[in-house]
């Protein structure tokens, strides 16, 4: 393994701060950091659009992201506003399907990105760390699904 760079150290620190990967050890964060990248997105810029092919996922480090869907009447509905530490776009990376929503930077944002190709490379190079990352994403998705189920049930009452 090569010497960690300043960028890798920054990514490692961001991964540790997000709270999503509590099961990882310090060495796991260091190893995983080489597979992520950092991007900056200006307020109002689309990160990705509903229906796009999903080639990467993001973890929001700073800023806010609006998650939007287009209703049957063509009207755009904001489903959620994401804040620091929140992962998004992981469904398309995990299942290979198209994006289920549009994500727009609601403010200037700094993002950690994990490409589908990088995740595949991590699965080959460091399968135990990749498994921990995928498990953390699955748990996060499961929590969101349970919350959505609860909201749907409450609307039926």
Short mmCIF file of C-alpha atoms in Angstrom, two decimals:
data_model
loop_
_atom_site.label_atom_id
_atom_site.label_comp_id
_atom_site.label_asym_id
_atom_site.label_seq_id
_atom_site.Cartn_x
_atom_site.Cartn_y
_atom_site.Cartn_z
CA UNK A 1 0.00 0.00 0.00
CA UNK A 2 1.32 3.46 -0.88
CA UNK A 3 1.94 6.27 1.60
CA UNK A 4 -1.23 8.15 2.53
CA UNK A 5 -1.52 11.55 0.89
CA UNK A 6 -2.89 14.70 2.48
CA UNK A 7 -6.02 14.23 0.37
CA UNK A 8 -6.41 10.63 1.56
CA UNK A 9 -6.02 11.82 5.15
CA UNK A 10 -8.73 14.43 4.60
CA UNK A 11 -11.04 11.84 3.05
CA UNK A 12 -10.30 9.44 5.94
CA UNK A 13 -11.23 12.17 8.44
CA UNK A 14 -14.44 12.98 6.55
CA UNK A 15 -15.40 9.28 6.47
CA UNK A 16 -14.79 9.06 10.22
CA UNK A 17 -16.86 12.21 10.85
CA UNK A 18 -19.93 11.18 8.83
CA UNK A 19 -21.08 8.60 11.39
CA UNK A 20 -22.21 6.18 8.71
CA UNK A 21 -19.38 3.70 9.09
CA UNK A 22 -19.22 3.07 12.84
CA UNK A 23 -18.16 -0.57 12.26
CA UNK A 24 -14.89 0.42 10.58
CA UNK A 25 -11.57 0.43 12.42
CA UNK A 26 -9.02 3.24 11.99
CA UNK A 27 -7.00 1.16 9.51
CA UNK A 28 -10.23 0.45 7.54
CA UNK A 29 -10.92 4.19 7.17
CA UNK A 30 -7.36 4.75 5.94
CA UNK A 31 -7.66 1.93 3.38
CA UNK A 32 -11.14 3.00 2.23
CA UNK A 33 -10.08 6.62 1.73
CA UNK A 34 -8.18 5.71 -1.43
CA UNK A 35 -11.40 4.70 -3.16
CA UNK A 36 -13.33 7.93 -2.47
CA UNK A 37 -12.94 11.37 -4.02
CA UNK A 38 -14.02 14.87 -2.96
CA UNK A 39 -16.14 17.23 -5.03
CA UNK A 40 -17.58 20.69 -4.53
CA UNK A 41 -21.03 21.54 -5.89
CA UNK A 42 -22.40 25.08 -6.13
CA UNK A 43 -25.85 25.99 -4.81
CA UNK A 44 -28.53 25.23 -7.40
CA UNK A 45 -26.39 22.75 -9.34
CA UNK A 46 -27.79 19.28 -10.08
CA UNK A 47 -25.68 16.48 -8.63
CA UNK A 48 -27.69 13.97 -10.66
CA UNK A 49 -31.16 13.75 -12.18
CA UNK A 50 -34.01 11.26 -11.90
CA UNK A 51 -33.60 8.61 -14.61
CA UNK A 52 -29.83 9.10 -15.02
CA UNK A 53 -27.58 6.05 -14.94
CA UNK A 54 -26.14 5.68 -11.44
CA UNK A 55 -22.36 5.59 -11.60
CA UNK A 56 -21.54 7.06 -8.16
CA UNK A 57 -22.90 7.74 -4.69
CA UNK A 58 -22.23 10.66 -2.35
CA UNK A 59 -21.85 11.41 1.33
CA UNK A 60 -22.70 15.00 2.19
CA UNK A 61 -19.87 16.57 4.19
CA UNK A 62 -21.05 20.20 4.26
CA UNK A 63 -24.12 21.95 2.89
CA UNK A 64 -27.62 20.75 2.10
CA UNK A 65 -29.05 18.70 -0.77
CA UNK A 66 -32.68 18.74 -1.93
CA UNK A 67 -34.05 15.36 -3.06
CA UNK A 68 -36.75 15.90 -5.68
CA UNK A 69 -39.13 13.70 -7.67
CA UNK A 70 -41.37 14.58 -10.57
CA UNK A 71 -45.03 13.82 -9.89
CA UNK A 72 -47.45 12.34 -12.44
CA UNK A 73 -48.61 15.87 -13.30
CA UNK A 74 -45.03 16.96 -14.05
CA UNK A 75 -44.75 19.02 -10.87
CA UNK A 76 -41.45 18.77 -8.96
CA UNK A 77 -41.86 17.66 -5.33
CA UNK A 78 -39.09 18.07 -2.75
CA UNK A 79 -39.09 14.79 -0.85
CA UNK A 80 -36.33 15.61 1.65
CA UNK A 81 -33.52 18.01 2.46
CA UNK A 82 -30.33 16.17 3.38
CA UNK A 83 -27.74 17.47 5.81
CA UNK A 84 -24.16 16.61 6.80
CA UNK A 85 -23.26 12.93 7.12
CA UNK A 86 -26.07 11.68 4.92
CA UNK A 87 -25.39 9.24 2.07
CA UNK A 88 -27.39 9.49 -1.14
CA UNK A 89 -27.28 7.93 -4.57
CA UNK A 90 -26.27 4.58 -3.10
CA UNK A 91 -29.34 2.72 -4.42
CA UNK A 92 -28.23 3.11 -8.04
CA UNK A 93 -24.63 2.14 -7.20
CA UNK A 94 -25.76 -0.99 -5.36
CA UNK A 95 -28.55 -2.20 -7.66
CA UNK A 96 -27.45 -0.83 -11.05
CA UNK A 97 -30.85 0.77 -11.69
CA UNK A 98 -31.39 4.35 -12.87
CA UNK A 99 -31.61 7.24 -10.41
CA UNK A 100 -34.93 7.30 -8.54
CA UNK A 101 -34.78 11.04 -7.77
CA UNK A 102 -33.02 14.28 -8.64
CA UNK A 103 -30.54 15.70 -6.13
CA UNK A 104 -29.86 19.45 -6.24
CA UNK A 105 -27.38 21.36 -4.07
CA UNK A 106 -29.63 23.50 -1.84
CA UNK A 107 -26.47 25.33 -0.71
CA UNK A 108 -22.79 25.11 -1.60
CA UNK A 109 -21.79 21.51 -0.81
CA UNK A 110 -18.71 19.42 -0.26
CA UNK A 111 -19.23 15.75 -1.09
CA UNK A 112 -17.40 12.49 -0.73
CA UNK A 113 -17.99 10.39 -3.84
CA UNK A 114 -17.68 6.66 -4.33
CA UNK A 115 -17.93 5.48 -7.93
CA UNK A 116 -19.43 2.15 -8.88
CA UNK A 117 -16.08 1.19 -10.44
CA UNK A 118 -14.23 2.17 -7.25
CA UNK A 119 -16.61 0.08 -5.16
CA UNK A 120 -15.97 -2.90 -7.46
CA UNK A 121 -12.21 -2.34 -7.15
CA UNK A 122 -12.54 -2.16 -3.34
CA UNK A 123 -14.48 -5.44 -3.40
CA UNK A 124 -11.54 -7.05 -5.22
CA UNK A 125 -8.70 -5.34 -3.32
CA UNK A 126 -10.13 -5.14 0.20
CA UNK A 127 -13.26 -7.32 0.38
CA UNK A 128 -13.66 -7.15 4.18
CA UNK A 129 -13.62 -3.35 4.19
CA UNK A 130 -15.94 -3.21 1.15
CA UNK A 131 -18.34 -5.58 2.93
CA UNK A 132 -18.41 -3.27 5.98
CA UNK A 133 -19.11 -0.26 3.71
CA UNK A 134 -21.89 -2.09 1.84
CA UNK A 135 -23.40 -3.32 5.12
CA UNK A 136 -23.43 0.24 6.50
CA UNK A 137 -25.17 1.45 3.34
CA UNK A 138 -27.71 -1.38 3.59
CA UNK A 139 -28.46 -0.50 7.23
CA UNK A 140 -28.89 3.16 6.27
CA UNK A 141 -31.25 2.23 3.42
CA UNK A 142 -33.18 -0.11 5.72
CA UNK A 143 -33.69 2.68 8.28
CA UNK A 144 -34.94 5.03 5.56
CA UNK A 145 -37.33 2.38 4.23
CA UNK A 146 -38.73 1.74 7.72
CA UNK A 147 -39.23 5.49 8.20
CA UNK A 148 -41.00 5.77 4.83
CA UNK A 149 -43.21 2.78 5.72
CA UNK A 150 -44.15 4.50 8.98
CA UNK A 151 -45.00 7.72 7.15
CA UNK A 152 -47.16 5.84 4.65
CA UNK A 153 -48.97 4.00 7.46
CA UNK A 154 -49.60 7.31 9.26
CA UNK A 155 -51.14 8.78 6.10
CA UNK A 156 -53.58 5.85 5.91
CA UNK A 157 -55.04 6.58 9.35
#
